[in-house]
Coordinates of C-alpha atoms and ligand atoms in Angstrom, one line a residue:
M249 CA 86.6 86.0 80.4
K250 CA 88.1 86.0 83.9
I251 CA 91.2 88.8 84.4
F252 CA 93.7 89.0 86.7
S253 CA 96.4 91.3 87.3
G254 CA 98.5 92.5 90.5
V255 CA 100.9 95.9 91.2
Q256 CA 103.1 96.5 93.4
P257 CA 103.0 99.1 96.6
T258 CA 106.1 100.3 96.1
N259 CA 106.2 104.2 95.4
Q260 CA 103.5 105.9 93.7
L261 CA 101.9 104.6 90.3
H262 CA 103.8 106.4 86.9
I263 CA 102.4 106.7 83.7
G264 CA 104.1 103.6 82.4
N265 CA 102.1 101.7 85.1
Y266 CA 99.0 103.5 84.0
L267 CA 99.7 103.6 79.5
G268 CA 100.5 100.0 79.9
A269 CA 98.4 98.3 82.2
I270 CA 96.1 100.2 84.6
K271 CA 94.1 101.8 81.8
Q272 CA 93.4 98.2 80.1
W273 CA 92.0 97.3 83.8
V274 CA 89.9 100.3 83.9
A275 CA 88.7 99.0 80.4
L276 CA 88.3 95.5 81.1
Q277 CA 86.3 95.8 84.4
E278 CA 83.1 97.2 82.2
N279 CA 82.5 93.7 80.9
N280 CA 84.3 91.1 82.5
E281 CA 85.2 89.4 85.7
C282 CA 88.0 91.1 87.0
I283 CA 90.2 90.8 90.0
Y284 CA 92.8 93.2 91.0
C285 CA 95.7 92.4 93.5
I286 CA 97.9 94.6 95.3
V287 CA 100.7 92.5 95.8
D288 CA 102.2 93.0 98.7
L289 CA 104.5 89.8 99.1
H290 CA 106.3 90.2 95.7
A291 CA 107.0 94.0 97.6
L292 CA 109.1 92.0 100.2
T293 CA 111.5 90.6 97.5
I294 CA 113.5 94.3 97.6
P295 CA 114.7 96.6 100.7
Y296 CA 111.5 98.1 101.9
D297 CA 110.4 99.9 105.5
P298 CA 107.5 97.6 107.4
K299 CA 106.5 100.8 109.1
Q300 CA 105.7 102.6 105.4
L301 CA 104.4 99.3 103.9
P302 CA 100.4 99.2 105.1
A303 CA 100.2 103.1 104.5
K304 CA 101.4 102.4 100.6
I305 CA 99.0 99.9 100.3
R306 CA 96.2 101.8 101.1
E307 CA 97.8 104.6 99.1
T308 CA 97.9 102.0 95.9
V309 CA 94.2 101.4 96.3
V310 CA 93.5 104.9 96.5
A311 CA 95.8 105.3 93.1
L312 CA 93.6 102.7 91.0
I313 CA 90.5 104.0 92.4
A314 CA 91.2 107.6 91.2
A315 CA 92.7 106.4 88.1
G316 CA 89.4 104.8 87.3
L317 CA 88.9 101.4 89.0
D318 CA 85.3 101.1 90.4
P319 CA 85.0 98.6 93.5
E320 CA 81.6 97.9 92.7
K321 CA 82.8 96.6 89.3
C322 CA 85.9 94.6 90.2
I323 CA 87.5 93.1 92.8
I324 CA 90.2 94.9 94.7
F325 CA 92.5 93.3 97.7
A326 CA 95.8 93.0 99.2
Q327 CA 97.7 89.5 97.9
S328 CA 98.8 88.8 102.1
Q329 CA 95.2 88.8 103.0
I330 CA 94.5 85.2 101.3
K331 CA 96.9 82.9 102.3
E332 CA 96.5 80.6 99.4
H333 CA 99.1 82.7 97.1
A334 CA 101.6 81.9 99.3
E335 CA 100.4 77.9 99.6
L336 CA 100.0 77.6 95.9
A337 CA 102.8 79.0 95.1
W338 CA 104.7 76.5 97.1
L339 CA 103.0 73.8 95.3
L340 CA 104.1 75.2 92.3
N341 CA 107.6 75.5 92.8
T342 CA 107.9 71.7 93.3
I343 CA 107.2 71.3 89.4
C344 CA 109.3 74.4 88.3
P345 CA 112.8 73.7 87.2
L346 CA 115.3 76.1 88.8
G347 CA 117.0 77.1 85.0
E348 CA 113.8 78.6 84.5
L349 CA 113.5 81.5 87.2
E350 CA 117.3 81.6 86.6
R351 CA 117.2 83.0 82.7
M352 CA 114.2 85.7 84.0
T353 CA 115.1 88.7 82.8
Q354 CA 113.8 90.8 85.9
Y355 CA 115.3 88.2 88.0
K356 CA 118.7 89.0 86.1
D357 CA 118.5 93.0 86.7
K358 CA 117.1 92.8 90.2
S359 CA 119.8 90.8 91.2
K360 CA 122.3 93.2 89.6
K361 CA 120.3 96.4 91.0
F362 CA 120.1 95.1 94.7
K363 CA 123.4 93.6 94.9
D364 CA 123.5 93.4 98.5
N365 CA 120.0 91.4 98.8
I366 CA 119.9 88.4 96.3
N367 CA 117.1 86.7 98.6
V368 CA 115.5 83.2 97.3
G369 CA 112.2 85.5 96.9
L370 CA 113.7 87.3 94.2
L371 CA 114.7 84.0 92.3
D372 CA 110.6 82.6 93.3
Y373 CA 109.2 85.7 92.6
P374 CA 107.9 84.2 89.1
V375 CA 106.5 81.4 90.6
L376 CA 103.9 83.4 93.6
M377 CA 103.1 85.2 90.4
A378 CA 102.1 82.3 88.8
G379 CA 100.2 81.6 92.0
D380 CA 98.6 84.4 91.9
I381 CA 96.9 83.7 88.2
L382 CA 96.1 79.9 88.7
L383 CA 94.5 80.7 92.0
Y384 CA 91.4 82.5 90.4
K385 CA 91.8 80.5 87.1
A386 CA 92.0 83.6 85.1
G387 CA 91.9 83.6 81.3
G388 CA 93.5 87.3 80.6
V389 CA 96.5 88.7 82.3
P390 CA 96.5 92.5 81.3
V391 CA 100.6 93.8 82.0
G392 CA 102.9 95.6 80.5
K393 CA 105.8 93.6 78.0
D394 CA 108.1 93.8 81.1
Q395 CA 105.4 91.0 82.8
E396 CA 104.7 88.9 79.2
Q397 CA 108.2 86.3 80.2
H398 CA 106.5 85.6 84.0
V399 CA 102.8 85.3 82.0
E400 CA 104.9 82.3 79.7
L401 CA 106.3 80.8 82.6
T402 CA 102.8 80.8 84.3
R403 CA 101.7 79.0 80.9
T404 CA 104.5 76.3 81.4
L405 CA 103.5 75.7 84.7
A406 CA 99.5 75.1 84.4
R407 CA 100.2 73.1 81.4
K408 CA 103.0 70.8 83.7
F409 CA 100.6 70.5 86.5
N410 CA 98.0 69.4 84.2
Q411 CA 99.8 66.9 82.9
K412 CA 101.2 65.4 86.1
F413 CA 98.1 65.3 87.9
G414 CA 95.2 66.3 85.9
K415 CA 93.5 69.0 84.9
V416 CA 92.7 71.9 87.0
F417 CA 94.0 75.0 84.7
D418 CA 93.7 76.6 82.3
E419 CA 96.8 78.2 80.4
P420 CA 96.3 82.0 80.9
K421 CA 97.1 84.7 77.9
S422 CA 99.2 88.1 78.7
L423 CA 96.9 90.7 77.3
I424 CA 99.9 93.5 76.1
L425 CA 99.1 96.8 74.3
Q426 CA 100.5 97.4 71.1
E427 CA 101.1 100.7 72.1
G428 CA 102.2 101.6 75.1
A429 CA 103.5 98.5 76.3
K430 CA 106.8 100.0 77.5
I431 CA 107.3 103.4 78.5
M432 CA 110.6 104.3 78.4
S433 CA 113.0 106.5 81.6
L434 CA 112.8 110.0 80.9
M435 CA 115.7 110.2 82.0
D436 CA 117.4 107.1 80.1
P437 CA 115.0 106.3 77.1
K438 CA 116.9 103.1 76.6
K439 CA 115.8 101.7 79.7
K440 CA 112.2 101.2 80.9
M441 CA 110.3 103.6 83.2
S442 CA 110.7 102.4 86.4
K443 CA 109.0 103.2 90.0
S444 CA 112.2 102.1 91.9
D445 CA 114.4 104.6 90.0
D446 CA 115.0 108.7 90.3
A447 CA 111.7 110.4 90.5
K448 CA 113.2 112.4 87.7
S449 CA 112.7 109.7 85.5
C450 CA 109.0 108.9 86.2
I451 CA 105.9 111.0 85.4
F452 CA 103.7 109.9 88.6
L453 CA 100.0 109.9 88.3
F454 CA 99.8 112.5 90.9
D455 CA 102.8 114.9 90.1
A456 CA 101.8 118.5 90.9
P457 CA 101.8 120.4 87.2
E458 CA 104.8 122.0 87.6
A459 CA 106.6 118.9 88.9
I460 CA 105.2 117.3 85.4
T461 CA 107.0 120.4 83.4
K462 CA 110.2 120.4 85.3
K463 CA 110.9 116.8 84.6
I464 CA 109.3 116.8 80.8
M465 CA 111.5 119.9 80.0
A466 CA 114.6 117.9 81.3
A467 CA 113.7 114.6 79.4
A468 CA 117.0 112.9 77.5
T469 CA 116.3 113.7 73.5
D470 CA 118.9 112.7 71.0
S471 CA 121.0 114.5 68.7
G472 CA 119.4 116.5 65.5
K473 CA 116.7 118.8 66.2
D474 CA 113.6 117.2 64.6
I475 CA 110.6 115.9 66.0
K476 CA 110.6 112.2 64.4
Y477 CA 109.7 108.9 65.6
N478 CA 112.6 106.8 65.2
L479 CA 113.0 104.2 68.1
T480 CA 116.3 103.1 67.4
K481 CA 117.7 106.9 66.0
K482 CA 115.8 109.1 68.4
P483 CA 114.7 106.9 71.2
G484 CA 114.0 110.1 73.6
I485 CA 111.6 112.1 71.6
S486 CA 110.5 108.9 70.0
N487 CA 109.0 108.0 73.9
L488 CA 107.8 111.3 74.3
L489 CA 106.0 111.1 71.0
M490 CA 104.5 107.6 72.3
I491 CA 103.2 109.2 75.5
Y492 CA 102.1 112.2 73.3
S493 CA 99.9 110.1 71.0
L494 CA 98.5 107.7 74.0
L495 CA 97.0 110.7 75.9
T496 CA 95.8 112.2 72.7
G497 CA 94.5 109.6 70.6
K498 CA 96.6 111.0 67.7
T499 CA 98.8 108.9 65.6
T500 CA 102.7 109.6 65.8
Q501 CA 102.4 110.5 62.1
E502 CA 100.2 113.2 62.9
L503 CA 102.2 114.6 65.5
E504 CA 105.5 114.5 63.1
K505 CA 103.1 116.5 60.5
E506 CA 101.9 119.0 63.3
F507 CA 105.6 119.5 64.8
A508 CA 107.4 120.0 61.6
G509 CA 109.6 122.8 61.7
K510 CA 109.4 123.4 65.8
N511 CA 112.2 122.6 67.7
Y512 CA 112.2 120.2 70.9
G513 CA 111.6 122.9 73.4
E514 CA 108.2 123.3 71.7
F515 CA 107.2 120.2 71.5
K516 CA 108.3 119.3 75.4
K517 CA 106.0 122.3 76.3
S518 CA 103.0 121.1 74.6
L519 CA 103.5 117.8 75.8
A520 CA 103.8 118.8 79.7
E521 CA 100.4 121.0 78.8
V522 CA 98.9 117.6 77.5
L523 CA 99.8 116.1 80.6
V524 CA 99.1 118.2 83.4
N525 CA 95.5 118.6 81.8
Y526 CA 95.2 114.8 81.2
L527 CA 96.2 114.1 85.1
E528 CA 93.9 116.8 86.4
P529 CA 90.9 114.4 87.2
F530 CA 93.6 111.7 88.8
R531 CA 94.9 114.6 90.8
K532 CA 91.4 115.4 92.1
K533 CA 90.1 112.0 93.0
Q534 CA 93.5 111.0 94.5
T535 CA 93.0 114.1 97.1
E536 CA 89.4 113.1 97.5
F537 CA 89.9 109.2 98.6
A538 CA 93.2 110.0 100.0
A539 CA 90.6 111.3 103.1
R540 CA 88.4 108.4 103.3
D541 CA 90.2 105.8 104.8
V542 CA 87.6 104.0 105.9
Y543 CA 85.9 103.9 102.8
V544 CA 89.5 102.0 101.5
Q545 CA 89.9 99.7 104.1
E546 CA 86.2 98.5 103.6
I547 CA 86.9 98.2 99.8
L548 CA 90.0 96.1 100.6
K549 CA 87.9 94.0 103.3
Q550 CA 85.3 93.3 101.1
G551 CA 87.7 92.3 98.2
A552 CA 89.4 90.2 100.1
T553 CA 86.0 88.2 101.2
K554 CA 85.3 87.8 97.5
A555 CA 88.9 86.6 96.7
Q556 CA 89.0 84.3 99.6
K557 CA 86.0 82.5 98.7
I558 CA 87.3 81.9 94.9
A559 CA 90.9 80.7 96.2
E560 CA 89.5 78.5 98.4
T561 CA 87.9 76.4 96.2
T562 CA 91.0 75.9 93.5
M563 CA 93.2 75.5 96.6
R564 CA 90.8 72.2 97.7
E565 CA 90.6 71.0 93.9
V566 CA 94.8 71.6 93.7
K567 CA 95.6 69.8 96.9
Q568 CA 93.3 66.8 96.1
K569 CA 94.8 66.2 93.0
M570 CA 98.5 66.6 94.4
G571 CA 97.5 63.9 97.0
L572 CA 97.4 66.1 100.2
I573 CA 94.4 65.0 102.9
Ligands
TYM853 P1 104.4 96.3 88.9 O1 103.9 96.9 90.0 O2 106.3 96.5 88.1 O3 103.6 97.1 87.5 C1 102.5 97.1 87.7 C2 102.1 96.9 86.3 O4 102.7 98.2 85.3 C3 103.4 97.2 84.0 N1 104.7 98.3 83.8 C4 104.8 99.0 82.5 N2 104.2 99.3 81.4 C5 104.9 100.1 80.7 N3 105.8 100.7 80.7 C6 106.4 100.6 81.7 N4 107.6 101.5 82.1 C7 105.8 99.8 83.0 N5 106.4 99.7 84.1 C8 105.5 98.7 84.7 C9 104.2 96.5 84.8 O5 104.2 95.2 83.1 C10 103.0 95.8 85.2 O6 101.7 95.3 84.5 N6 105.1 91.7 88.9 C11 103.7 92.6 88.7 C12 103.0 92.4 89.5 C13 102.3 91.2 89.9 C14 101.2 90.4 88.5 C15 101.0 89.3 89.3 C16 101.0 91.1 87.5 C17 102.3 90.3 90.5 N7 101.7 89.1 90.3 C18 100.0 88.4 88.7 C19 100.2 90.2 86.8 C20 99.8 88.8 87.1 C21 104.9 93.8 88.7 O7 106.0 93.8 89.4 O8 104.1 94.8 88.3

């Protein structure tokens, strides 16, 4: 199957990004044609510093490799290097009902969070995302739960396009894990863990061991003192149990048994150790690749060359069907 997914070069990657999406990307690269994109055009829709963006794009490449992507097995490139993304987004805009965009959860959340910068790009974000996916005619889109609605819109737009102009696209499916698709914030377990929130609410992939321990020990827990998985009554401890389970392969029931009679502090201490050990190879690789800037630039260059070929072929077909010369 052809796979496409993307990540924004905003801030560092956290364990939510990894457990919900990137871990799938790594597994899928073994037996599929995978295209992974650093979506710098999407990142322009919220406040950012143009001086820092180029370094952030390269840091994201380093992070993806440190997390297990192999540039020999998949295409890694930056969105803005392939102008067809913006071109296809414009064409899809002309068949996308405004109402569909206004009801998107992410748009509603972000326009609340960035009240002073509700730009058209923020609203149009899902159409650019649909363009990303359809440009490569991807069949599977590995993402976290928060992106499901956007992939659903992509399916709608593919269907509409085909009906109106003739078949070009297959309808892509989102690949969402049963567990790990929504890792919650450490500070407020009712909200998802998010790159743009306080650093205390996220475990970043390359956090130093002391930082990991400090954040886990300070994570919000619930009333009572039992280590029990119950999303409605104990969202804090349940989120930590889920993280523990995903990192060790033990089920949450097994963990409940293991920690029966222990208190939150003991459980958190053990989780911090698990995290520190799990992320140790990530930290090592990150240090190694961060020092190899020429290699990183080469990955982006080669990725863009491969992506360009696919993008051009699709755009020729799309333009011809839409009556453009
Ligand atoms: P971004 O950069 O916000 O996140 C990258 C991936 O991480 C997932 N994710 C999470 N999974 C579980 N728990 C969490 N707390 C959590 N937070 C984030 C996201 O679902 C995502 O899969 N719009 C996308 C980028 C994008 C894209 C695309 C994705 C642009 N074009 C085309 C797929 C296909 C985004 O902002 O991801």
